[in-house]
Coordinates of C-alpha atoms in Angstrom, one line a residue:
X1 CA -46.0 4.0 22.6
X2 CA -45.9 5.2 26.1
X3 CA -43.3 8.2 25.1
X4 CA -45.1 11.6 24.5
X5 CA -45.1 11.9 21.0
X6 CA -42.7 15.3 21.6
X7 CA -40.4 12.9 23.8
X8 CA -40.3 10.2 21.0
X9 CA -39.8 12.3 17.8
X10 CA -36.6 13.5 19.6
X11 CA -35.3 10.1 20.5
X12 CA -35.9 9.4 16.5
X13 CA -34.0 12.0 15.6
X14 CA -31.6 11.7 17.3
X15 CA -30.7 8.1 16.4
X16 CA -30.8 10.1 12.8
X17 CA -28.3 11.9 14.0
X18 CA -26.4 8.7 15.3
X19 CA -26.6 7.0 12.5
X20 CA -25.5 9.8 10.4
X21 CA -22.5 10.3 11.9
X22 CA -21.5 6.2 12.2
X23 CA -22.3 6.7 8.3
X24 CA -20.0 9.3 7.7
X25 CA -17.0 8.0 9.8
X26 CA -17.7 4.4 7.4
X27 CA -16.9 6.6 4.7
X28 CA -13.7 8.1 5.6
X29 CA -12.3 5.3 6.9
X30 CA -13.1 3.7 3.4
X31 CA -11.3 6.5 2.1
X32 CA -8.2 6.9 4.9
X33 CA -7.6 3.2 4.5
X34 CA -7.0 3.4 0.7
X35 CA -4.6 6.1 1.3
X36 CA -2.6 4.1 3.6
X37 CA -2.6 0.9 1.5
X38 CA -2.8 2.3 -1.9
X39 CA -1.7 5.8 -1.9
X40 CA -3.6 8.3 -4.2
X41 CA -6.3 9.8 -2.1
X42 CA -8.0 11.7 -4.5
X43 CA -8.5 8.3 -6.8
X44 CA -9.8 6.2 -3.2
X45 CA -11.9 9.1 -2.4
X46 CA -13.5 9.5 -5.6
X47 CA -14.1 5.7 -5.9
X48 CA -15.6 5.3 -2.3
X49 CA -17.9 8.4 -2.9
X50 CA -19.0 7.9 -6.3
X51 CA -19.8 4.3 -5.5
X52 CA -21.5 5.0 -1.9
X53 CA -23.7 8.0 -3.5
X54 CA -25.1 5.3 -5.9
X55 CA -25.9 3.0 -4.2
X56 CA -27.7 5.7 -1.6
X57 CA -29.5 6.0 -4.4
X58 CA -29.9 2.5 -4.9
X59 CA -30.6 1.8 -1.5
X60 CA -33.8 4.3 -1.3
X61 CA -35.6 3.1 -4.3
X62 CA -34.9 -0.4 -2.5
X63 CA -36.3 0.8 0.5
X64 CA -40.0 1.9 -0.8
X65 CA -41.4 -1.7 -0.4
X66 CA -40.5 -2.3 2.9
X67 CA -42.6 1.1 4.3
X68 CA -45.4 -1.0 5.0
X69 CA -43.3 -2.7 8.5
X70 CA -40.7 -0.2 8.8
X71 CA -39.9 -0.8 12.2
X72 CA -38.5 -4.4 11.3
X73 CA -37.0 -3.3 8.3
X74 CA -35.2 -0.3 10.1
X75 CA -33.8 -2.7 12.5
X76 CA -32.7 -5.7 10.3
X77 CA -30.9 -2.7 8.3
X78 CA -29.0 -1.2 11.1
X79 CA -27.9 -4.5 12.1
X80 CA -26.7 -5.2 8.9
X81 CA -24.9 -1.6 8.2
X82 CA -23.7 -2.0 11.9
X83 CA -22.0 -5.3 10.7
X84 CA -21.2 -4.7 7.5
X85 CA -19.7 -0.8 8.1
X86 CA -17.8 -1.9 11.8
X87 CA -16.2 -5.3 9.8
X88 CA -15.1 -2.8 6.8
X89 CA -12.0 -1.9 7.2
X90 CA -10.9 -5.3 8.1
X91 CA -12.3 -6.9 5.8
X92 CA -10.6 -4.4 3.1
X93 CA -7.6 -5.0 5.1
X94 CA -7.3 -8.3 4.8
X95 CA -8.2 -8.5 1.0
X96 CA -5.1 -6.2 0.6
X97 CA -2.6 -7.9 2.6
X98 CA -3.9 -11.9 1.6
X99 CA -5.9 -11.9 -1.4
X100 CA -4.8 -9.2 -3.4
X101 CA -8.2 -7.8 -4.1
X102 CA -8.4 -4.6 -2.4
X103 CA -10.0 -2.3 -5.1
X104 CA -12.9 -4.8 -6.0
X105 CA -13.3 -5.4 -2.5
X106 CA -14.1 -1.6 -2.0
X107 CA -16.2 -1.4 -4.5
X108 CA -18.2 -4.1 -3.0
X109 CA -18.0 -2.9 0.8
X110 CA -18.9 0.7 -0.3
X111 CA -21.7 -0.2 -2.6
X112 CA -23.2 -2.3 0.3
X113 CA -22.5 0.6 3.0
X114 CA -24.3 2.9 0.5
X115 CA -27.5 1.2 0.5
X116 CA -28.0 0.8 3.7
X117 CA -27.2 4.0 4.5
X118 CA -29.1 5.4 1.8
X119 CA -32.0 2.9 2.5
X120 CA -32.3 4.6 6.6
X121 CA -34.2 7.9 5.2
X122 CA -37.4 6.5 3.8
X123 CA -37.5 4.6 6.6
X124 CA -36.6 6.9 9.3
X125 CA -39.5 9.5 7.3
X126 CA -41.9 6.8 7.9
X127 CA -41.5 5.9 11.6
X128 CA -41.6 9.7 12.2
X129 CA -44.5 10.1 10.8
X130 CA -46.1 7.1 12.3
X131 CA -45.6 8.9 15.4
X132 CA -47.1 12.6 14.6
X133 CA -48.1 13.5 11.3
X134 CA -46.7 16.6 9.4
X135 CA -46.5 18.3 6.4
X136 CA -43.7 16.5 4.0
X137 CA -41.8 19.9 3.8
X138 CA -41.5 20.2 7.6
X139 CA -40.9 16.5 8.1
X140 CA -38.4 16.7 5.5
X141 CA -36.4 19.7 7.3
X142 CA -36.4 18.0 10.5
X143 CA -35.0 15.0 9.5
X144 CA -32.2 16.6 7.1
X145 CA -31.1 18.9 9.9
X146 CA -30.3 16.0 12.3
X147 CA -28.3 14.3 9.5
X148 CA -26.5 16.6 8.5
X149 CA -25.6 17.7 12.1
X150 CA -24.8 14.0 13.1
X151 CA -22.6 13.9 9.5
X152 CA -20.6 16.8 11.0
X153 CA -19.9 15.3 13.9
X154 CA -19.3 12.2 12.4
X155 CA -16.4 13.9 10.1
X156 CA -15.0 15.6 13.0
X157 CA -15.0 13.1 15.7
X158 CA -12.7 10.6 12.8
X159 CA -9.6 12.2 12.3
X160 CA -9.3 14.1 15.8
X161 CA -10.8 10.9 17.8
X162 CA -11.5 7.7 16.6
X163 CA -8.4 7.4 14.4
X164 CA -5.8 8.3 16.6
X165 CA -7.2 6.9 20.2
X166 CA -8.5 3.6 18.4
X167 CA -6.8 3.2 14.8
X168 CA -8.5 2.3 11.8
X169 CA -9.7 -1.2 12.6
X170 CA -11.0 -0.8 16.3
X171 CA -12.2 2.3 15.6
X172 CA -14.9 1.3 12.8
X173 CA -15.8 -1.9 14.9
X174 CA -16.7 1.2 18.0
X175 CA -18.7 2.7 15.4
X176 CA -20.5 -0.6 14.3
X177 CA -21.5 -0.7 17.9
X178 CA -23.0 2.2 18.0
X179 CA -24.9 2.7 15.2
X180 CA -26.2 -1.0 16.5
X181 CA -27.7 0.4 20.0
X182 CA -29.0 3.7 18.1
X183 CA -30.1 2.2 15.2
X184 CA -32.0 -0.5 16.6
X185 CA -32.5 -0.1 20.6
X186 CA -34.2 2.9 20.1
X187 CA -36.7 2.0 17.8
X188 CA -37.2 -1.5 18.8
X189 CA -37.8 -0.1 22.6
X190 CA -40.2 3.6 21.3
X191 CA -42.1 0.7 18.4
X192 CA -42.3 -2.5 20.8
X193 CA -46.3 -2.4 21.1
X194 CA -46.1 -2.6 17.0
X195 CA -44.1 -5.7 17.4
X196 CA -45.3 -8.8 18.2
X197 CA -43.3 -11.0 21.2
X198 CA -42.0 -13.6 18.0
X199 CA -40.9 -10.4 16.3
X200 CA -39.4 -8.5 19.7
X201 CA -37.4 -11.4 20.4
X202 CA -35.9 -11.9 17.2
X203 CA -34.7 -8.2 16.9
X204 CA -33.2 -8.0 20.5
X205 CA -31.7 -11.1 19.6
X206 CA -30.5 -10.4 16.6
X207 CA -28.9 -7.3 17.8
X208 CA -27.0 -9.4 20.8
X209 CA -25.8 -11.5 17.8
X210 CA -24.5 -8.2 16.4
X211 CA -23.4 -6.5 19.5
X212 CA -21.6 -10.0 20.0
X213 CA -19.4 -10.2 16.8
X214 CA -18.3 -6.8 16.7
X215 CA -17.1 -7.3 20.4
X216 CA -15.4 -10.4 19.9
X217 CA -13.7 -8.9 16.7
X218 CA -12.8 -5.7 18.9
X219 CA -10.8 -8.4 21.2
X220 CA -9.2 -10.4 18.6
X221 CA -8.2 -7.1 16.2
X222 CA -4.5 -6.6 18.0
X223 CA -3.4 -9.8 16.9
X224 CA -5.2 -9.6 13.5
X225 CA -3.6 -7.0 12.4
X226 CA -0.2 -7.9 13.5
X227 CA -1.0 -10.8 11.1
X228 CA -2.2 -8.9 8.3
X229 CA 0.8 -6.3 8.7
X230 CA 3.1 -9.2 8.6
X231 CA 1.9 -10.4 5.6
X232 CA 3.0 -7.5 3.7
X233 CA 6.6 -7.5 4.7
X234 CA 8.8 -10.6 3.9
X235 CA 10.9 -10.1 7.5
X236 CA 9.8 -9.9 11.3
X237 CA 8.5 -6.7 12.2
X238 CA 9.9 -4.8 14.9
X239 CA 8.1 -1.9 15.0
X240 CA 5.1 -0.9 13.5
X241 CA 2.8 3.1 14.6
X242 CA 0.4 4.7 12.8
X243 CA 0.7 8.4 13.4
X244 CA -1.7 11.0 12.5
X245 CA 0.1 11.4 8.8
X246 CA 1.6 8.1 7.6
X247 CA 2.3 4.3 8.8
X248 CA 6.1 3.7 10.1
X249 CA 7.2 0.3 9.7
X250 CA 10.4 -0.9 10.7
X251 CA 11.5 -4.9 9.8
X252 CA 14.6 -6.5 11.1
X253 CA 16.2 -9.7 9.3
X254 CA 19.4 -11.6 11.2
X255 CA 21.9 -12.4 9.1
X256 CA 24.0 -15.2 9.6
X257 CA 27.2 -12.2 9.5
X258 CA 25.6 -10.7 12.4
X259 CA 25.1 -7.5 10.6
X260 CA 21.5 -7.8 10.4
X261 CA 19.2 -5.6 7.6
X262 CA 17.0 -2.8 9.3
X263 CA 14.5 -1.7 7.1
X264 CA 12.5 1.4 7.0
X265 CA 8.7 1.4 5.3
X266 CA 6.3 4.8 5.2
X267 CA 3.1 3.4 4.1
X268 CA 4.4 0.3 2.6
X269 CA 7.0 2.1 0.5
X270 CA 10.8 1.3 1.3
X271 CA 12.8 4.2 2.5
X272 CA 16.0 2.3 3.2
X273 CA 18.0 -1.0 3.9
X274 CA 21.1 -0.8 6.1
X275 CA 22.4 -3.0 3.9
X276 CA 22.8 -0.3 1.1
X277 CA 21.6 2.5 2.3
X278 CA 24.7 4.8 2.2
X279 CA 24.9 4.5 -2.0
X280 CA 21.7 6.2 -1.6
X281 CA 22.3 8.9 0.7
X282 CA 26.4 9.1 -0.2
X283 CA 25.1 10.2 -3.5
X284 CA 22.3 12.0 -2.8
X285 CA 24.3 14.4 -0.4
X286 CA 28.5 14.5 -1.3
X287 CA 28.1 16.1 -4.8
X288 CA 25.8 18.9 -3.7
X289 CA 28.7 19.9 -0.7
X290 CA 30.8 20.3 -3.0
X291 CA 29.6 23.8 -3.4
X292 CA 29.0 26.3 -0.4
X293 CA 27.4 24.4 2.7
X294 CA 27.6 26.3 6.0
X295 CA 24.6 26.7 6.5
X296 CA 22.7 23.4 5.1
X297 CA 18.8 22.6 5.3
X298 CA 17.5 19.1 4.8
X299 CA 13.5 18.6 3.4
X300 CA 12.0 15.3 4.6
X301 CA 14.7 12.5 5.5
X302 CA 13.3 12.2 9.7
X303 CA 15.5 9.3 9.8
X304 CA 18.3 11.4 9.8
X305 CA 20.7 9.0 7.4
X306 CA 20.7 12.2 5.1
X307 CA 21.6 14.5 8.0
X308 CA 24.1 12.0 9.1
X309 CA 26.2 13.1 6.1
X310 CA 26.1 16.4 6.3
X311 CA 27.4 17.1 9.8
X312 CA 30.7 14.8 8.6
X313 CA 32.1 18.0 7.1
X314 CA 33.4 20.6 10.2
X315 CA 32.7 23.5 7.3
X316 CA 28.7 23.1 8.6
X317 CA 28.2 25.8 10.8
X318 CA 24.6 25.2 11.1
X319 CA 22.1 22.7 10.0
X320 CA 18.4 22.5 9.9
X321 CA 16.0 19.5 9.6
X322 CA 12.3 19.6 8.7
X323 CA 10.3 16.8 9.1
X324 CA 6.3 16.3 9.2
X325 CA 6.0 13.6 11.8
X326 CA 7.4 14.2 15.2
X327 CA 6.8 10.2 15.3
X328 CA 9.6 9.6 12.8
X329 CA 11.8 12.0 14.7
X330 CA 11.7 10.2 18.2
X331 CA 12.2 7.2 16.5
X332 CA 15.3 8.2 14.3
X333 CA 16.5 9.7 18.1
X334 CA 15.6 6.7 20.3
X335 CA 15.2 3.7 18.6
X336 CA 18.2 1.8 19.2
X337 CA 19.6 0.5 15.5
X338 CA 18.0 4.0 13.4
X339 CA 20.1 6.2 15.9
X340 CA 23.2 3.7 15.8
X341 CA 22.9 4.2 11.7
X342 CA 22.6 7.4 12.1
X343 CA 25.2 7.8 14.3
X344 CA 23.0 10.0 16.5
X345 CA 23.2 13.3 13.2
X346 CA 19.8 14.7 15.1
X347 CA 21.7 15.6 18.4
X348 CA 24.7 17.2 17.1
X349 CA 25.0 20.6 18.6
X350 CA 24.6 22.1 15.1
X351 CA 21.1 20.7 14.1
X352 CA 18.4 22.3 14.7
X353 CA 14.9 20.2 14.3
X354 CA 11.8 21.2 13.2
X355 CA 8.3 19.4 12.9
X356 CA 6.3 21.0 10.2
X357 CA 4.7 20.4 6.9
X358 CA 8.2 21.7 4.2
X359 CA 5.8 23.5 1.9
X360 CA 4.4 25.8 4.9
X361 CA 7.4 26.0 6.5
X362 CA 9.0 27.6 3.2
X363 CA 6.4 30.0 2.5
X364 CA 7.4 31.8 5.8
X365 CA 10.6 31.3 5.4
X366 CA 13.2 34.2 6.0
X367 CA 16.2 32.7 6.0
X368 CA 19.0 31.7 3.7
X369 CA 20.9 28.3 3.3
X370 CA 23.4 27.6 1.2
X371 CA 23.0 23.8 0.5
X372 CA 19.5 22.4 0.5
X373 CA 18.9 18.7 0.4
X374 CA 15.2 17.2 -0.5
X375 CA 14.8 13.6 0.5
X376 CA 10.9 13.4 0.6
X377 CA 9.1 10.3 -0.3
X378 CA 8.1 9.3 -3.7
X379 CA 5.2 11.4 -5.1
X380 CA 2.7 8.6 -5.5
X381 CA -0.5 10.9 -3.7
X382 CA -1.5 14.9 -4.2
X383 CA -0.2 15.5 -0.5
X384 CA 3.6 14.5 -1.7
X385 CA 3.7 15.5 -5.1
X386 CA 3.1 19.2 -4.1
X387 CA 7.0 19.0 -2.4
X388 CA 7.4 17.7 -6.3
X389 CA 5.5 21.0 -8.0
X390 CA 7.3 23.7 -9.7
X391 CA 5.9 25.9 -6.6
X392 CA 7.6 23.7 -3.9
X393 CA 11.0 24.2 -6.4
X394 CA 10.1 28.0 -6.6
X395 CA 10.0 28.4 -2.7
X396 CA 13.2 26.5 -2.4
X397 CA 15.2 28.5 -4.6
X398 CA 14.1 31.9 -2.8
X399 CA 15.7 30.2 0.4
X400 CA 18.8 29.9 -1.3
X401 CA 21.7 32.2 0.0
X402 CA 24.2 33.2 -3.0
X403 CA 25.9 30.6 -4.7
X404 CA 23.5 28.2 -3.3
X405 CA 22.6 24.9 -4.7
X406 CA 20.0 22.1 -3.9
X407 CA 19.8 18.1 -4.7
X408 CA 16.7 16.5 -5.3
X409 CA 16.0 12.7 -5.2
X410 CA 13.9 12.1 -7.7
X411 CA 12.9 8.4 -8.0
X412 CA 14.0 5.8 -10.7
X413 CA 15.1 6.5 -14.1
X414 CA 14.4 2.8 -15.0
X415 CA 11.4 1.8 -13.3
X416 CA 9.8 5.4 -13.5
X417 CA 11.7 7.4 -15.9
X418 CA 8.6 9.9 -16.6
X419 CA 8.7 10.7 -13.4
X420 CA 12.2 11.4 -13.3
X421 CA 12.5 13.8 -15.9
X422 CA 9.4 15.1 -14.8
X423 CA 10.9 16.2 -11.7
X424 CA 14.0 17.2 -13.7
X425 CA 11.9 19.7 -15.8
X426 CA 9.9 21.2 -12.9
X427 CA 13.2 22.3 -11.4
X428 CA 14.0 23.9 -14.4
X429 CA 10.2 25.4 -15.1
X430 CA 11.2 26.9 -11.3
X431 CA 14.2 28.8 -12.7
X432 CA 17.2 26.5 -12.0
X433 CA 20.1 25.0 -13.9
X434 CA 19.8 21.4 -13.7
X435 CA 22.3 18.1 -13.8
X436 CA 20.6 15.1 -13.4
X437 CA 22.6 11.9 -12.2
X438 CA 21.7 8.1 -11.0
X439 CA 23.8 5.4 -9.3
X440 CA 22.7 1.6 -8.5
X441 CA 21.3 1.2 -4.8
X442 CA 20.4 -3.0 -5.2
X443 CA 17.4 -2.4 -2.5
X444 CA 16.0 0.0 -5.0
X445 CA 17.5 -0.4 -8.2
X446 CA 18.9 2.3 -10.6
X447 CA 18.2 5.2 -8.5
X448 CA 18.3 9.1 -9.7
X449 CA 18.8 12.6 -8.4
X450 CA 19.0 15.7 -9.7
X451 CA 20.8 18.5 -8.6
X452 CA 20.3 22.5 -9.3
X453 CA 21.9 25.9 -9.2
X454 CA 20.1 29.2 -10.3
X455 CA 23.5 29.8 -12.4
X456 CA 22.9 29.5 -16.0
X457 CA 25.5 26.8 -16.5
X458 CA 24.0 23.4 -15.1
X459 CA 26.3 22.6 -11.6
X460 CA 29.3 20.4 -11.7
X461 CA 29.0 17.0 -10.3
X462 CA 32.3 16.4 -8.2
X463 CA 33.2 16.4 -4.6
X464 CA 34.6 18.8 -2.2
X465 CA 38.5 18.8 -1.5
X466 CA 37.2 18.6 2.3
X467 CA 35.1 15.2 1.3
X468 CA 35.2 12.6 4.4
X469 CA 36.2 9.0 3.8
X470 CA 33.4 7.4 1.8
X471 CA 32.5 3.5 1.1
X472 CA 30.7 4.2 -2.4
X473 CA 31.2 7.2 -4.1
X474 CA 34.1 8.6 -5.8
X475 CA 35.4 10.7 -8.9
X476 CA 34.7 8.0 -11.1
X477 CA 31.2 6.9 -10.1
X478 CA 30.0 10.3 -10.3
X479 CA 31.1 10.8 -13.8
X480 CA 29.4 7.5 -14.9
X481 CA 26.5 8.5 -13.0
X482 CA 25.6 11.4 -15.7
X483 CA 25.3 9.2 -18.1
X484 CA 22.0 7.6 -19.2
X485 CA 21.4 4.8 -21.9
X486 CA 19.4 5.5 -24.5
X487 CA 16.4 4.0 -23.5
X488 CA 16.2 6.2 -20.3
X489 CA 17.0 9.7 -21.7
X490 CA 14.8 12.6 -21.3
X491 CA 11.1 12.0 -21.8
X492 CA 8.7 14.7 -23.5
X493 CA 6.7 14.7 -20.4
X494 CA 4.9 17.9 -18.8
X495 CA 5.7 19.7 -15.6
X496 CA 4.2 18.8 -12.1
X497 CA 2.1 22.2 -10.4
X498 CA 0.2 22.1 -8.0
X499 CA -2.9 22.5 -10.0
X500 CA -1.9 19.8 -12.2
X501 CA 0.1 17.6 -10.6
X502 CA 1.0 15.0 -13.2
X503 CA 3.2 13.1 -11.5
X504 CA 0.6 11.4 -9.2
X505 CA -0.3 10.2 -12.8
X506 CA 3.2 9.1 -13.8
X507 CA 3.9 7.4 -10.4
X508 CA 1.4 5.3 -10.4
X509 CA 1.1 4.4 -14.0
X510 CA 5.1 3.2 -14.0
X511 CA 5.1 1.7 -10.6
X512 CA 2.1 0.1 -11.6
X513 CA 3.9 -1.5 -14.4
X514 CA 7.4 -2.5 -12.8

């Protein structure tokens, strides 16, 4: 080596610290992507670090026998966690959206992440000490604090960085590259008198082999994941973001009437179909106005169909909208057939719009409303089923004015009916009367709601004398709508909290099923 020895231990290290964070970004975007795809974070996060903490493990005690040339064997496994980490996510991707293998797949592709990563240390340990030796303890400490700085990096530099500027797919194949030029330029060019030419080339080539397929996949990713995306939805696709807290799909189908079907998708769920979707919100909104609304809030529903309904009555005075994602906002404002169906609700003088997270929002909450509307997505992760808890209901019914009443859609009786009457019983574990109902929307199927008053008598289910013209529901539906066959009745189910929230259970053991 001609680098003083001070000059090359810090150039070691501080591939340690590279490589370290490359490793750490693998991992969450294992764990990001599942969330996306799958829903559930906690369950993708405990699979992808359960299964990448073994095989560390795995990777190490693999990793003793090749101490004896570790500056080949450091470099043929950077390579190979450079390839194998950067093609991750779309390899996962594609198992998902063609194959219909995801969760084996990420078992594989985090096992094999795992051991390579967890295969670097011994490694690393060795080549530092071929260049100064050093008591293990000290060695040890030196080589732990640049990891462990590089893994905070690593975690900070995913969600704030790399995920928004690059997206899931281009920003692990960035990574890839990378950890390729740490992992392996540095050693190969600090250890190139170890090596002989033979050896040299093969390395450098190798990593130009490396450096080549994760560029070439970098180009070709656009139209990749146009493809996969496309795969998942049955029609075209005319607009697809991912934002910082979900993925917005919207499809388009041209119908030989002319009328064609716009349809809304928040990772990969529906949320609507023109077709139909005023059963959904017609019945989700009219029977709670039929009590005191002048001042009405609406939880969720950024496409602004639910708000749509409520400024039809002139008795709204005032009318408040809080969505998460100012992405779903713009859209429901400026995209062209959402703002037609909503018939432009979000600029009505007497809507007010805010962007923040409902559950916060509530909490420091000091007004009063006296009709409050939740239309959140279905509680199929930890993040949505706390706007499902008993908590979420409890802070709701504090921000209800006298007489007040909310609504509450609250899934499928059918398809998920302990889920429904989960809900149902958390609203009432929160201190309010409840009266579940459900209608037929044919995008979703039988489709319930529940709606609550902190009276002691359970609220009626009618509509207001003031009621605007509607195309589904009347007297007559709503009455049917109470009633439930006898194989969808209450269910002896438990609450949802927020320390045990059971419907993340229920959601994805039903769905699972239908």
């Amino acid at each position: 080596m001609r680098a003083p020895a001070r000059v090359a231990r810090s150039l070691v290290l501080g591939a340690v610290f590279t490589c370290a964070a490359c490793g750490l970004v693998y991992e969450l975007a294992l764990v990001a992507l599942g969330s996306y795809l799958v829903g559930n974070s906690v369950t993708q996060a405990s699979i992808v670090l359960s299964v990448m903490v073994f095989a560390m493990g795995v990777g190490s005690l693999a990793a003793k026998p090749l101490q004896g040339h570790p500056v080949v064997a450091f470099a043929v496994i950077e390579g190979a966690l450079a390839l194998v980490g950067g093609l991750s996510v779309l390899a996962l991707y594609a198992a998902f959206a063609w194959l219909d293998l995801y969760v084996p797949a990420l078992v594989v592709v985090a096992f094999a992440v795992g051991a390579l990563i967890g295969a670097e240390i011994p490694l690393l340990m060795t080549l530092l000490q071929r260049i100064r030796r050093q008591d293990a303890g000290s060695a040890v400490a030196d080589l732990f604090a640049a990891d462990y700085v590089g893994a905070l990096v690593g975690g900070l530099a995913f969600p704030f960085l790399l995920l928004p500027t690059f997206g899931h797919i281009k920003g692990a194949l960035l990574v890839g590259v990378v950890n390729a030029v740490a992992g392996i330029a540095v050693v190969l060019w600090l250890f190139r008198r170890r090596l002989g030419r033979a050896s040299r080339t093969a390395l450098w080539g190798g990593m130009a082999g490396v450096l080549a397929v994760l560029g070439g996949t970098y180009a070709l990713a656009d139209g990749f994941e146009v493809s996969a995306r496309q795969a998942l939805y049955s029609d075209p696709i005319a607009v697809a973001e991912r934002t910082p807290y979900q993925e917005i799909v919207i499809t388009r189908k041209a119908a030989l009437s002319g009328a064609s079907d716009v349809r809304l998708f928040l990772n990969g769920d529906l949320q609507f179909s023109s077709v139909d979707e005023y059963r959904y919100h017609e019945s989700l909104v009219h029977p709670l106005m039929s009590g005191p609304h002048g001042r009405v809030l609406v939880l969720g529903g950024g496409d602004g169909l639910a708000m749509r309904e409520v400024v039809r009555y002139p008795g709204v005075r005032s009318a408040t909208l809080v969505e998460l994602d100012p992405a779903m906002i713009r859209l429901a404002r400026t995209y062209g057939p959402i703002a037609s169906l909503n018939r432009h609700a979000l600029d009505d003088p007497r809507v007010r719009v805010v962007t923040a997270d409902a559950f916060s929002w509530l909490r420091r909450l000091d007004e009063r409303f006296d009709s409050v509307v939740v239309d959140m997505p279905d509680p199929d992760d930890v993040s949505t089923a706390k706007l499902y808890s008993v908590e979420f209901y409890g802070l709701v019914k504090r921000a209800l004015a006298p007489g007040g009443r909310m609504v509450v859609q609250s899934g499928s009786p059918y398809f998920a009916p302990k889920s429904f009457w989960s809900i149902r019983k958390s609203i009432a574990a929160a201190g309010l009367s409840t009266t579940p109902y459900h209608v037929d929307v044919p995008s979703f199927g039988d489709w319930g709601f529940v709606l609550a008053s902190p009276a002691k008598e359970p609220p009626a289910l009618a509509l207001a004398p003031d009621v605007p013209d509607l195309r589904f529901l009347d007297a007559d539906v709503l009455r049917a709508a109470t009633v439930f066959p006898k194989d969808r009745r209450s269910r002896d189910v438990d609450v949802n909290t927020l320390v045990h929230p059971r419907l993340v259970e229920y959601e994805g053991e039903e769905w699972k099923n239908s």
